[in-house]
Amino acid sequence: MTSTDLNADTKAEQRVAQMDPIAKVPLWTLLPVIFVADAIASVVQAPELEKTVPALCIALAVIAWWRWTVADVTRRAGFVPPVPSLGSVLKPAAKVALAGILTTLLWLIMEHQLRLPRFGLVDAAHLADRRSGAGVQALSALTVGLVAPAAEELFFRGSLFRKWRLRWGGGKVALLTSFLFGLGHEYAITTGLFALAMVLLYTSTRTIWTPIAAHMLNNLFPVVLLAARPVIPIQLLVAATTLPVQLAALVPALGGTFWLVRFIWRNWHTVSAPVDGVTAAPVAELATSDKRRDCYRSVGAVTDR
């Protein structure tokens, strides 16, 4: 291989590394932000707020960190992400969110009937203390339904997935980040599967707004159920625990799970596709063929314009 070819490969690798500004973001900078947020939240002493306020502060800190690091680096790199239409975001988000809810329903039925153990490392956070007032319940619903999903998507998909796949590739990192996300929740298996769908929803629609919307819709469902619980007849709540009702619920639950798995299967090829307007193929895969090298050169030329 001549020196000209080596220079061309080096320049192409540099272009690929520069095509996603997330490569320049040190993720460890999030740690002091979380520590500061947790210190602020620890000032609150009210028992009914001791779970809600820390979660809200940490979620807001993650969003602020993403805004002033990832988004700022992207903007300084000369890239402005496109603003998607509301319909293009909500339609696929609603489908995946509904499939995620039905998948969780399937696991809940199996857990209740088969006495399955829980694999998550973290217990599910209570949406609100029963002793708390309407204000605390509204704050808790806001945290669980809106702020926390946005923070989790911006970090796990919008930051961690994008950065790690530059080094290890989209497929491996999609599985790894989904596994880590699942471990942080009570139902690790179904949550991990939903997280994997979030990755592919991100790469297939190419905008972080879609998984954020899907995650919010998924989390808002139990919030709405909790809010409607006082007006639901006790007979319906008792009937939901019986075997005939749960067997009937298996039909939509199995259908939603099948749809979610099919969505993951059909969109797996997009795992290394451009997201938010930038591409992130691993540099190690760059110079494996002249055809791929020429492709990256042409993309780099477009990016440099």
PDB file of C-alpha atoms in Angstrom:
ATOM      1  CA  MET A   1       0.000   0.000   0.000  1.00  0.00           C
ATOM      2  CA  THR A   2       1.414   3.358  -1.007  1.00  0.00           C
ATOM      3  CA  SER A   3       1.775   6.401   1.210  1.00  0.00           C
ATOM      4  CA  THR A   4      -1.011   8.066  -0.769  1.00  0.00           C
ATOM      5  CA  ASP A   5      -3.414   5.281   0.188  1.00  0.00           C
ATOM      6  CA  LEU A   6      -2.375   5.529   3.847  1.00  0.00           C
ATOM      7  CA  ASN A   7      -2.981   9.275   3.861  1.00  0.00           C
ATOM      8  CA  ALA A   8      -6.376   8.763   2.247  1.00  0.00           C
ATOM      9  CA  ASP A   9      -7.319   6.161   4.867  1.00  0.00           C
ATOM     10  CA  THR A  10      -6.181   8.436   7.695  1.00  0.00           C
ATOM     11  CA  LYS A  11      -8.167  11.378   6.361  1.00  0.00           C
ATOM     12  CA  ALA A  12     -11.232   9.181   5.863  1.00  0.00           C
ATOM     13  CA  GLU A  13     -10.978   7.915   9.456  1.00  0.00           C
ATOM     14  CA  GLN A  14     -10.719  11.471  10.709  1.00  0.00           C
ATOM     15  CA  ARG A  15     -13.814  12.435   8.726  1.00  0.00           C
ATOM     16  CA  VAL A  16     -15.805   9.557  10.197  1.00  0.00           C
ATOM     17  CA  ALA A  17     -14.690  10.446  13.724  1.00  0.00           C
ATOM     18  CA  GLN A  18     -15.757  14.040  13.131  1.00  0.00           C
ATOM     19  CA  MET A  19     -19.113  13.175  11.584  1.00  0.00           C
ATOM     20  CA  ASP A  20     -20.684  12.553  15.004  1.00  0.00           C
ATOM     21  CA  PRO A  21     -19.723  15.285  17.478  1.00  0.00           C
ATOM     22  CA  ILE A  22     -20.616  12.966  20.380  1.00  0.00           C
ATOM     23  CA  ALA A  23     -17.104  11.518  19.951  1.00  0.00           C
ATOM     24  CA  LYS A  24     -15.740  14.663  21.590  1.00  0.00           C
ATOM     25  CA  VAL A  25     -18.005  14.519  24.650  1.00  0.00           C
ATOM     26  CA  PRO A  26     -16.461  13.012  27.832  1.00  0.00           C
ATOM     27  CA  LEU A  27     -19.286  11.113  29.517  1.00  0.00           C
ATOM     28  CA  TRP A  28     -17.613  11.253  32.912  1.00  0.00           C
ATOM     29  CA  THR A  29     -18.541  14.947  33.102  1.00  0.00           C
ATOM     30  CA  LEU A  30     -22.075  13.806  33.963  1.00  0.00           C
ATOM     31  CA  LEU A  31     -20.975  12.444  37.354  1.00  0.00           C
ATOM     32  CA  PRO A  32     -20.351  15.767  39.138  1.00  0.00           C
ATOM     33  CA  VAL A  33     -23.622  17.068  37.707  1.00  0.00           C
ATOM     34  CA  ILE A  34     -25.524  14.157  39.280  1.00  0.00           C
ATOM     35  CA  PHE A  35     -23.699  14.587  42.592  1.00  0.00           C
ATOM     36  CA  VAL A  36     -24.656  18.271  42.717  1.00  0.00           C
ATOM     37  CA  ALA A  37     -28.282  17.465  41.875  1.00  0.00           C
ATOM     38  CA  ASP A  38     -28.404  14.784  44.562  1.00  0.00           C
ATOM     39  CA  ALA A  39     -26.917  17.189  47.106  1.00  0.00           C
ATOM     40  CA  ILE A  40     -29.600  19.741  46.274  1.00  0.00           C
ATOM     41  CA  ALA A  41     -32.322  17.108  46.571  1.00  0.00           C
ATOM     42  CA  SER A  42     -31.032  15.962  49.973  1.00  0.00           C
ATOM     43  CA  VAL A  43     -32.012  19.332  51.447  1.00  0.00           C
ATOM     44  CA  VAL A  44     -35.675  18.293  51.170  1.00  0.00           C
ATOM     45  CA  GLN A  45     -36.639  16.500  54.369  1.00  0.00           C
ATOM     46  CA  ALA A  46     -40.353  15.847  53.830  1.00  0.00           C
ATOM     47  CA  PRO A  47     -40.965  12.051  53.824  1.00  0.00           C
ATOM     48  CA  GLU A  48     -43.460  12.207  50.974  1.00  0.00           C
ATOM     49  CA  LEU A  49     -40.914  14.011  48.795  1.00  0.00           C
ATOM     50  CA  GLU A  50     -37.848  11.942  49.607  1.00  0.00           C
ATOM     51  CA  LYS A  51     -38.248   9.758  46.496  1.00  0.00           C
ATOM     52  CA  THR A  52     -39.740  12.234  44.056  1.00  0.00           C
ATOM     53  CA  VAL A  53     -37.417  15.207  44.489  1.00  0.00           C
ATOM     54  CA  PRO A  54     -34.085  13.329  44.051  1.00  0.00           C
ATOM     55  CA  ALA A  55     -35.384  11.611  40.922  1.00  0.00           C
ATOM     56  CA  LEU A  56     -36.626  14.905  39.502  1.00  0.00           C
ATOM     57  CA  CYS A  57     -33.381  16.753  40.285  1.00  0.00           C
ATOM     58  CA  ILE A  58     -31.197  14.045  38.766  1.00  0.00           C
ATOM     59  CA  ALA A  59     -33.374  13.841  35.642  1.00  0.00           C
ATOM     60  CA  LEU A  60     -33.253  17.621  35.181  1.00  0.00           C
ATOM     61  CA  ALA A  61     -29.480  17.532  35.722  1.00  0.00           C
ATOM     62  CA  VAL A  62     -29.077  14.916  32.972  1.00  0.00           C
ATOM     63  CA  ILE A  63     -31.189  16.996  30.586  1.00  0.00           C
ATOM     64  CA  ALA A  64     -29.167  20.120  31.410  1.00  0.00           C
ATOM     65  CA  TRP A  65     -25.904  18.208  30.962  1.00  0.00           C
ATOM     66  CA  TRP A  66     -27.033  16.935  27.554  1.00  0.00           C
ATOM     67  CA  ARG A  67     -28.098  20.439  26.523  1.00  0.00           C
ATOM     68  CA  TRP A  68     -24.791  22.066  27.459  1.00  0.00           C
ATOM     69  CA  THR A  69     -22.490  19.270  26.270  1.00  0.00           C
ATOM     70  CA  VAL A  70     -23.862  17.031  23.525  1.00  0.00           C
ATOM     71  CA  ALA A  71     -26.186  19.605  21.956  1.00  0.00           C
ATOM     72  CA  ASP A  72     -23.617  22.391  22.336  1.00  0.00           C
ATOM     73  CA  VAL A  73     -20.798  20.367  20.744  1.00  0.00           C
ATOM     74  CA  THR A  74     -23.129  19.399  17.912  1.00  0.00           C
ATOM     75  CA  ARG A  75     -24.057  23.011  17.302  1.00  0.00           C
ATOM     76  CA  ARG A  76     -20.436  24.194  17.386  1.00  0.00           C
ATOM     77  CA  ALA A  77     -19.581  21.489  14.864  1.00  0.00           C
ATOM     78  CA  GLY A  78     -21.802  23.293  12.378  1.00  0.00           C
ATOM     79  CA  PHE A  79     -24.658  20.791  12.464  1.00  0.00           C
ATOM     80  CA  VAL A  80     -28.257  21.729  13.180  1.00  0.00           C
ATOM     81  CA  PRO A  81     -30.511  18.652  13.584  1.00  0.00           C
ATOM     82  CA  PRO A  82     -33.721  18.720  11.551  1.00  0.00           C
ATOM     83  CA  VAL A  83     -36.976  19.381  13.384  1.00  0.00           C
ATOM     84  CA  PRO A  84     -39.332  16.457  12.626  1.00  0.00           C
ATOM     85  CA  SER A  85     -43.046  16.876  12.101  1.00  0.00           C
ATOM     86  CA  LEU A  86     -45.347  15.932  14.967  1.00  0.00           C
ATOM     87  CA  GLY A  87     -47.019  13.173  12.970  1.00  0.00           C
ATOM     88  CA  SER A  88     -43.746  11.536  11.948  1.00  0.00           C
ATOM     89  CA  VAL A  89     -42.770  11.338  15.616  1.00  0.00           C
ATOM     90  CA  LEU A  90     -46.030  10.372  17.328  1.00  0.00           C
ATOM     91  CA  LYS A  91     -47.191   7.652  14.928  1.00  0.00           C
ATOM     92  CA  PRO A  92     -44.231   5.250  15.317  1.00  0.00           C
ATOM     93  CA  ALA A  93     -43.792   6.293  18.951  1.00  0.00           C
ATOM     94  CA  ALA A  94     -47.389   5.391  19.818  1.00  0.00           C
ATOM     95  CA  LYS A  95     -47.076   1.961  18.176  1.00  0.00           C
ATOM     96  CA  VAL A  96     -43.893   1.038  20.040  1.00  0.00           C
ATOM     97  CA  ALA A  97     -45.224   2.460  23.315  1.00  0.00           C
ATOM     98  CA  LEU A  98     -48.409   0.371  23.070  1.00  0.00           C
ATOM     99  CA  ALA A  99     -46.387  -2.744  22.219  1.00  0.00           C
ATOM    100  CA  GLY A 100     -44.161  -2.062  25.228  1.00  0.00           C
ATOM    101  CA  ILE A 101     -47.185  -1.754  27.524  1.00  0.00           C
ATOM    102  CA  LEU A 102     -48.627  -5.039  26.253  1.00  0.00           C
ATOM    103  CA  THR A 103     -45.245  -6.753  26.650  1.00  0.00           C
ATOM    104  CA  THR A 104     -45.141  -5.632  30.274  1.00  0.00           C
ATOM    105  CA  LEU A 105     -48.693  -6.913  30.699  1.00  0.00           C
ATOM    106  CA  LEU A 106     -47.604 -10.315  29.405  1.00  0.00           C
ATOM    107  CA  TRP A 107     -44.788 -10.468  31.937  1.00  0.00           C
ATOM    108  CA  LEU A 108     -47.091  -9.380  34.781  1.00  0.00           C
ATOM    109  CA  ILE A 109     -49.552 -12.154  33.927  1.00  0.00           C
ATOM    110  CA  MET A 110     -46.755 -14.733  33.748  1.00  0.00           C
ATOM    111  CA  GLU A 111     -45.267 -13.454  36.992  1.00  0.00           C
ATOM    112  CA  HIS A 112     -48.619 -13.659  38.779  1.00  0.00           C
ATOM    113  CA  GLN A 113     -49.551 -17.116  37.497  1.00  0.00           C
ATOM    114  CA  LEU A 114     -46.101 -18.770  37.496  1.00  0.00           C
ATOM    115  CA  ARG A 115     -44.638 -16.917  40.496  1.00  0.00           C
ATOM    116  CA  LEU A 116     -41.654 -15.783  38.456  1.00  0.00           C
ATOM    117  CA  PRO A 117     -38.833 -13.940  40.257  1.00  0.00           C
ATOM    118  CA  ARG A 118     -37.930 -10.352  39.439  1.00  0.00           C
ATOM    119  CA  PHE A 119     -34.520  -9.811  37.838  1.00  0.00           C
ATOM    120  CA  GLY A 120     -34.142  -6.048  38.079  1.00  0.00           C
ATOM    121  CA  LEU A 121     -31.599  -4.540  40.467  1.00  0.00           C
ATOM    122  CA  VAL A 122     -33.809  -1.570  41.307  1.00  0.00           C
ATOM    123  CA  ASP A 123     -37.324  -1.678  42.722  1.00  0.00           C
ATOM    124  CA  ALA A 124     -39.980   0.235  40.848  1.00  0.00           C
ATOM    125  CA  ALA A 125     -40.369   3.774  42.141  1.00  0.00           C
ATOM    126  CA  HIS A 126     -43.737   4.571  43.640  1.00  0.00           C
ATOM    127  CA  LEU A 127     -45.570   7.172  41.603  1.00  0.00           C
ATOM    128  CA  ALA A 128     -46.753   8.928  44.736  1.00  0.00           C
ATOM    129  CA  ASP A 129     -47.103   8.331  48.434  1.00  0.00           C
ATOM    130  CA  ARG A 130     -50.730   7.621  49.345  1.00  0.00           C
ATOM    131  CA  ARG A 131     -50.383  10.013  52.265  1.00  0.00           C
ATOM    132  CA  SER A 132     -49.176  12.863  50.063  1.00  0.00           C
ATOM    133  CA  GLY A 133     -51.340  15.620  48.701  1.00  0.00           C
ATOM    134  CA  ALA A 134     -52.349  16.419  45.153  1.00  0.00           C
ATOM    135  CA  GLY A 135     -49.313  18.653  44.640  1.00  0.00           C
ATOM    136  CA  VAL A 136     -46.822  15.896  45.462  1.00  0.00           C
ATOM    137  CA  GLN A 137     -48.734  13.405  43.332  1.00  0.00           C
ATOM    138  CA  ALA A 138     -48.682  15.816  40.391  1.00  0.00           C
ATOM    139  CA  LEU A 139     -44.942  16.377  40.854  1.00  0.00           C
ATOM    140  CA  SER A 140     -44.346  12.627  40.980  1.00  0.00           C
ATOM    141  CA  ALA A 141     -46.455  12.059  37.846  1.00  0.00           C
ATOM    142  CA  LEU A 142     -44.516  14.801  36.053  1.00  0.00           C
ATOM    143  CA  THR A 143     -41.240  13.150  37.016  1.00  0.00           C
ATOM    144  CA  VAL A 144     -42.206   9.599  36.078  1.00  0.00           C
ATOM    145  CA  GLY A 145     -44.218  10.439  32.970  1.00  0.00           C
ATOM    146  CA  LEU A 146     -42.269  13.268  31.334  1.00  0.00           C
ATOM    147  CA  VAL A 147     -38.966  14.367  32.834  1.00  0.00           C
ATOM    148  CA  ALA A 148     -37.410  10.968  33.642  1.00  0.00           C
ATOM    149  CA  PRO A 149     -38.155   9.432  30.190  1.00  0.00           C
ATOM    150  CA  ALA A 150     -36.584  12.428  28.455  1.00  0.00           C
ATOM    151  CA  ALA A 151     -33.469  12.217  30.637  1.00  0.00           C
ATOM    152  CA  GLU A 152     -33.102   8.456  30.140  1.00  0.00           C
ATOM    153  CA  GLU A 153     -33.423   8.693  26.368  1.00  0.00           C
ATOM    154  CA  LEU A 154     -30.995  11.606  26.083  1.00  0.00           C
ATOM    155  CA  PHE A 155     -28.408   9.702  28.089  1.00  0.00           C
ATOM    156  CA  PHE A 156     -28.828   6.051  27.070  1.00  0.00           C
ATOM    157  CA  ARG A 157     -29.739   6.526  23.403  1.00  0.00           C
ATOM    158  CA  GLY A 158     -28.723  10.101  22.619  1.00  0.00           C
ATOM    159  CA  SER A 159     -25.331   9.927  24.341  1.00  0.00           C
ATOM    160  CA  LEU A 160     -24.167   6.486  25.508  1.00  0.00           C
ATOM    161  CA  PHE A 161     -25.336   4.540  22.455  1.00  0.00           C
ATOM    162  CA  ARG A 162     -24.069   7.118  19.975  1.00  0.00           C
ATOM    163  CA  LYS A 163     -20.647   7.412  21.587  1.00  0.00           C
ATOM    164  CA  TRP A 164     -19.967   3.739  22.264  1.00  0.00           C
ATOM    165  CA  ARG A 165     -20.996   2.563  18.799  1.00  0.00           C
ATOM    166  CA  LEU A 166     -18.194   4.677  17.338  1.00  0.00           C
ATOM    167  CA  ARG A 167     -15.795   2.221  18.935  1.00  0.00           C
ATOM    168  CA  TRP A 168     -17.620  -1.125  19.134  1.00  0.00           C
ATOM    169  CA  GLY A 169     -20.328  -0.964  16.481  1.00  0.00           C
ATOM    170  CA  GLY A 170     -24.090  -0.497  16.585  1.00  0.00           C
ATOM    171  CA  GLY A 171     -25.206  -4.089  17.194  1.00  0.00           C
ATOM    172  CA  LYS A 172     -23.051  -4.801  20.236  1.00  0.00           C
ATOM    173  CA  VAL A 173     -23.727  -1.424  21.825  1.00  0.00           C
ATOM    174  CA  ALA A 174     -27.488  -1.687  21.202  1.00  0.00           C
ATOM    175  CA  LEU A 175     -27.550  -4.925  23.195  1.00  0.00           C
ATOM    176  CA  LEU A 176     -25.184  -3.637  25.883  1.00  0.00           C
ATOM    177  CA  THR A 177     -27.003  -0.356  26.573  1.00  0.00           C
ATOM    178  CA  SER A 178     -30.371  -2.128  26.561  1.00  0.00           C
ATOM    179  CA  PHE A 179     -29.068  -4.675  29.067  1.00  0.00           C
ATOM    180  CA  LEU A 180     -27.766  -1.919  31.347  1.00  0.00           C
ATOM    181  CA  PHE A 181     -31.036  -0.026  31.029  1.00  0.00           C
ATOM    182  CA  GLY A 182     -33.035  -3.122  31.936  1.00  0.00           C
ATOM    183  CA  LEU A 183     -30.941  -3.793  35.043  1.00  0.00           C
ATOM    184  CA  GLY A 184     -31.842  -0.357  36.356  1.00  0.00           C
ATOM    185  CA  HIS A 185     -35.550  -1.195  36.421  1.00  0.00           C
ATOM    186  CA  GLU A 186     -37.754  -3.636  38.277  1.00  0.00           C
ATOM    187  CA  TYR A 187     -38.674  -5.794  35.266  1.00  0.00           C
ATOM    188  CA  ALA A 188     -35.284  -6.188  33.639  1.00  0.00           C
ATOM    189  CA  ILE A 189     -36.321  -8.511  30.787  1.00  0.00           C
ATOM    190  CA  THR A 190     -39.286  -6.588  29.417  1.00  0.00           C
ATOM    191  CA  THR A 191     -37.609  -3.232  30.085  1.00  0.00           C
ATOM    192  CA  GLY A 192     -34.464  -4.380  28.276  1.00  0.00           C
ATOM    193  CA  LEU A 193     -36.556  -5.499  25.317  1.00  0.00           C
ATOM    194  CA  PHE A 194     -38.335  -2.147  25.280  1.00  0.00           C
ATOM    195  CA  ALA A 195     -34.968  -0.361  25.493  1.00  0.00           C
ATOM    196  CA  LEU A 196     -33.746  -2.308  22.461  1.00  0.00           C
ATOM    197  CA  ALA A 197     -36.853  -1.177  20.606  1.00  0.00           C
ATOM    198  CA  MET A 198     -36.022   2.402  21.645  1.00  0.00           C
ATOM    199  CA  VAL A 199     -32.585   2.066  20.066  1.00  0.00           C
ATOM    200  CA  LEU A 200     -34.047   0.854  16.780  1.00  0.00           C
ATOM    201  CA  LEU A 201     -36.811   3.438  16.905  1.00  0.00           C
ATOM    202  CA  TYR A 202     -34.024   6.017  17.197  1.00  0.00           C
ATOM    203  CA  THR A 203     -31.987   4.624  14.311  1.00  0.00           C
ATOM    204  CA  SER A 204     -34.978   3.926  12.048  1.00  0.00           C
ATOM    205  CA  THR A 205     -36.543   7.378  12.439  1.00  0.00           C
ATOM    206  CA  ARG A 206     -33.125   9.072  12.830  1.00  0.00           C
ATOM    207  CA  THR A 207     -34.284  11.493  15.526  1.00  0.00           C
ATOM    208  CA  ILE A 208     -34.074  11.294  19.320  1.00  0.00           C
ATOM    209  CA  TRP A 209     -37.521  12.872  19.611  1.00  0.00           C
ATOM    210  CA  THR A 210     -39.238   9.629  18.577  1.00  0.00           C
ATOM    211  CA  PRO A 211     -37.887   7.394  21.386  1.00  0.00           C
ATOM    212  CA  ILE A 212     -38.456  10.243  23.847  1.00  0.00           C
ATOM    213  CA  ALA A 213     -42.120  10.426  22.809  1.00  0.00           C
ATOM    214  CA  ALA A 214     -42.505   6.629  22.938  1.00  0.00           C
ATOM    215  CA  HIS A 215     -40.906   6.437  26.368  1.00  0.00           C
ATOM    216  CA  MET A 216     -43.161   9.199  27.684  1.00  0.00           C
ATOM    217  CA  LEU A 217     -46.287   7.507  26.346  1.00  0.00           C
ATOM    218  CA  ASN A 218     -45.205   4.220  27.882  1.00  0.00           C
ATOM    219  CA  ASN A 219     -44.604   5.785  31.298  1.00  0.00           C
ATOM    220  CA  LEU A 220     -47.750   7.889  31.235  1.00  0.00           C
ATOM    221  CA  PHE A 221     -49.931   4.768  31.040  1.00  0.00           C
ATOM    222  CA  PRO A 222     -49.422   3.699  34.697  1.00  0.00           C
ATOM    223  CA  VAL A 223     -49.673   7.355  35.728  1.00  0.00           C
ATOM    224  CA  VAL A 224     -53.125   7.562  34.163  1.00  0.00           C
ATOM    225  CA  LEU A 225     -54.135   4.248  35.746  1.00  0.00           C
ATOM    226  CA  LEU A 226     -53.067   5.475  39.159  1.00  0.00           C
ATOM    227  CA  ALA A 227     -54.989   8.720  38.708  1.00  0.00           C
ATOM    228  CA  ALA A 228     -58.115   6.811  37.638  1.00  0.00           C
ATOM    229  CA  ARG A 229     -57.880   4.224  40.397  1.00  0.00           C
ATOM    230  CA  PRO A 230     -60.230   6.021  42.842  1.00  0.00           C
ATOM    231  CA  VAL A 231     -63.059   5.963  40.287  1.00  0.00           C
ATOM    232  CA  ILE A 232     -62.530   2.352  39.158  1.00  0.00           C
ATOM    233  CA  PRO A 233     -65.019  -0.034  40.819  1.00  0.00           C
ATOM    234  CA  ILE A 234     -63.373  -2.388  43.268  1.00  0.00           C
ATOM    235  CA  GLN A 235     -65.055  -5.312  41.487  1.00  0.00           C
ATOM    236  CA  LEU A 236     -63.003  -4.614  38.351  1.00  0.00           C
ATOM    237  CA  LEU A 237     -59.768  -4.516  40.315  1.00  0.00           C
ATOM    238  CA  VAL A 238     -60.591  -7.845  41.935  1.00  0.00           C
ATOM    239  CA  ALA A 239     -61.620  -9.385  38.604  1.00  0.00           C
ATOM    240  CA  ALA A 240     -58.277  -8.371  37.056  1.00  0.00           C
ATOM    241  CA  THR A 241     -56.505 -10.798  39.386  1.00  0.00           C
ATOM    242  CA  THR A 242     -58.617 -13.814  38.390  1.00  0.00           C
ATOM    243  CA  LEU A 243     -57.415 -16.491  36.007  1.00  0.00           C
ATOM    244  CA  PRO A 244     -60.169 -16.137  33.326  1.00  0.00           C
ATOM    245  CA  VAL A 245     -59.569 -12.379  32.949  1.00  0.00           C
ATOM    246  CA  GLN A 246     -55.804 -12.811  32.791  1.00  0.00           C
ATOM    247  CA  LEU A 247     -56.150 -15.587  30.210  1.00  0.00           C
ATOM    248  CA  ALA A 248     -58.293 -13.270  28.093  1.00  0.00           C
ATOM    249  CA  ALA A 249     -55.675 -10.515  28.473  1.00  0.00           C
ATOM    250  CA  LEU A 250     -53.023 -12.916  27.144  1.00  0.00           C
ATOM    251  CA  VAL A 251     -54.360 -12.463  23.597  1.00  0.00           C
ATOM    252  CA  PRO A 252     -53.519  -8.743  23.230  1.00  0.00           C
ATOM    253  CA  ALA A 253     -50.428  -9.167  25.412  1.00  0.00           C
ATOM    254  CA  LEU A 254     -49.006 -11.867  23.146  1.00  0.00           C
ATOM    255  CA  GLY A 255     -49.932  -9.816  20.082  1.00  0.00           C
ATOM    256  CA  GLY A 256     -48.122  -6.740  21.391  1.00  0.00           C
ATOM    257  CA  THR A 257     -45.036  -8.744  22.328  1.00  0.00           C
ATOM    258  CA  PHE A 258     -44.954 -10.389  18.895  1.00  0.00           C
ATOM    259  CA  TRP A 259     -45.239  -6.972  17.214  1.00  0.00           C
ATOM    260  CA  LEU A 260     -42.406  -5.553  19.341  1.00  0.00           C
ATOM    261  CA  VAL A 261     -40.091  -8.460  18.542  1.00  0.00           C
ATOM    262  CA  ARG A 262     -40.974  -8.162  14.851  1.00  0.00           C
ATOM    263  CA  PHE A 263     -40.234  -4.430  14.961  1.00  0.00           C
ATOM    264  CA  ILE A 264     -36.796  -5.146  16.404  1.00  0.00           C
ATOM    265  CA  TRP A 265     -36.125  -7.846  13.808  1.00  0.00           C
ATOM    266  CA  ARG A 266     -37.226  -5.738  10.855  1.00  0.00           C
ATOM    267  CA  ASN A 267     -35.279  -2.641  11.910  1.00  0.00           C
ATOM    268  CA  TRP A 268     -32.082  -4.306  13.102  1.00  0.00           C
ATOM    269  CA  HIS A 269     -30.345  -3.332   9.863  1.00  0.00           C
ATOM    270  CA  THR A 270     -30.644   0.346  10.832  1.00  0.00           C
ATOM    271  CA  VAL A 271     -28.563  -0.072  13.997  1.00  0.00           C
ATOM    272  CA  SER A 272     -25.599   1.757  12.417  1.00  0.00           C
ATOM    273  CA  ALA A 273     -27.640   4.201  10.364  1.00  0.00           C
ATOM    274  CA  PRO A 274     -27.219   7.982  10.693  1.00  0.00           C
ATOM    275  CA  VAL A 275     -29.085   9.501  13.649  1.00  0.00           C
ATOM    276  CA  ASP A 276     -30.013  13.144  14.092  1.00  0.00           C
ATOM    277  CA  GLY A 277     -28.294  13.897  10.797  1.00  0.00           C
ATOM    278  CA  VAL A 278     -24.892  12.325  11.540  1.00  0.00           C
ATOM    279  CA  THR A 279     -23.480   8.864  10.959  1.00  0.00           C
ATOM    280  CA  ALA A 280     -21.517   6.791  13.420  1.00  0.00           C
ATOM    281  CA  ALA A 281     -20.041   3.714  11.749  1.00  0.00           C
ATOM    282  CA  PRO A 282     -17.090   2.235  13.675  1.00  0.00           C
ATOM    283  CA  VAL A 283     -13.739   3.503  12.427  1.00  0.00           C
ATOM    284  CA  ALA A 284     -12.426  -0.084  12.434  1.00  0.00           C
ATOM    285  CA  GLU A 285     -14.896  -0.929   9.644  1.00  0.00           C
ATOM    286  CA  LEU A 286     -13.852   2.010   7.503  1.00  0.00           C
ATOM    287  CA  ALA A 287     -10.988   0.718   5.373  1.00  0.00           C
ATOM    288  CA  THR A 288     -12.133  -2.869   4.810  1.00  0.00           C
ATOM    289  CA  SER A 289     -12.853  -2.258   1.125  1.00  0.00           C
ATOM    290  CA  ASP A 290     -12.231   0.348  -1.527  1.00  0.00           C
ATOM    291  CA  LYS A 291     -15.968   0.676  -2.100  1.00  0.00           C
ATOM    292  CA  ARG A 292     -16.681   1.506   1.549  1.00  0.00           C
ATOM    293  CA  ARG A 293     -13.671   3.834   1.677  1.00  0.00           C
ATOM    294  CA  ASP A 294     -14.919   5.742  -1.348  1.00  0.00           C
ATOM    295  CA  CYS A 295     -18.365   5.956   0.219  1.00  0.00           C
ATOM    296  CA  TYR A 296     -16.991   7.593   3.348  1.00  0.00           C
ATOM    297  CA  ARG A 297     -14.874   9.947   1.301  1.00  0.00           C
ATOM    298  CA  SER A 298     -17.948  11.127  -0.581  1.00  0.00           C
ATOM    299  CA  VAL A 299     -19.927  11.553   2.651  1.00  0.00           C
ATOM    300  CA  GLY A 300     -17.023  13.444   4.169  1.00  0.00           C
ATOM    301  CA  ALA A 301     -16.903  15.744   1.181  1.00  0.00           C
ATOM    302  CA  VAL A 302     -20.609  16.506   1.604  1.00  0.00           C
ATOM    303  CA  THR A 303     -20.114  17.111   5.321  1.00  0.00           C
ATOM    304  CA  ASP A 304     -17.230  19.504   4.703  1.00  0.00           C
ATOM    305  CA  ARG A 305     -19.342  21.756   2.489  1.00  0.00           C
TER     306      ARG A 305
END
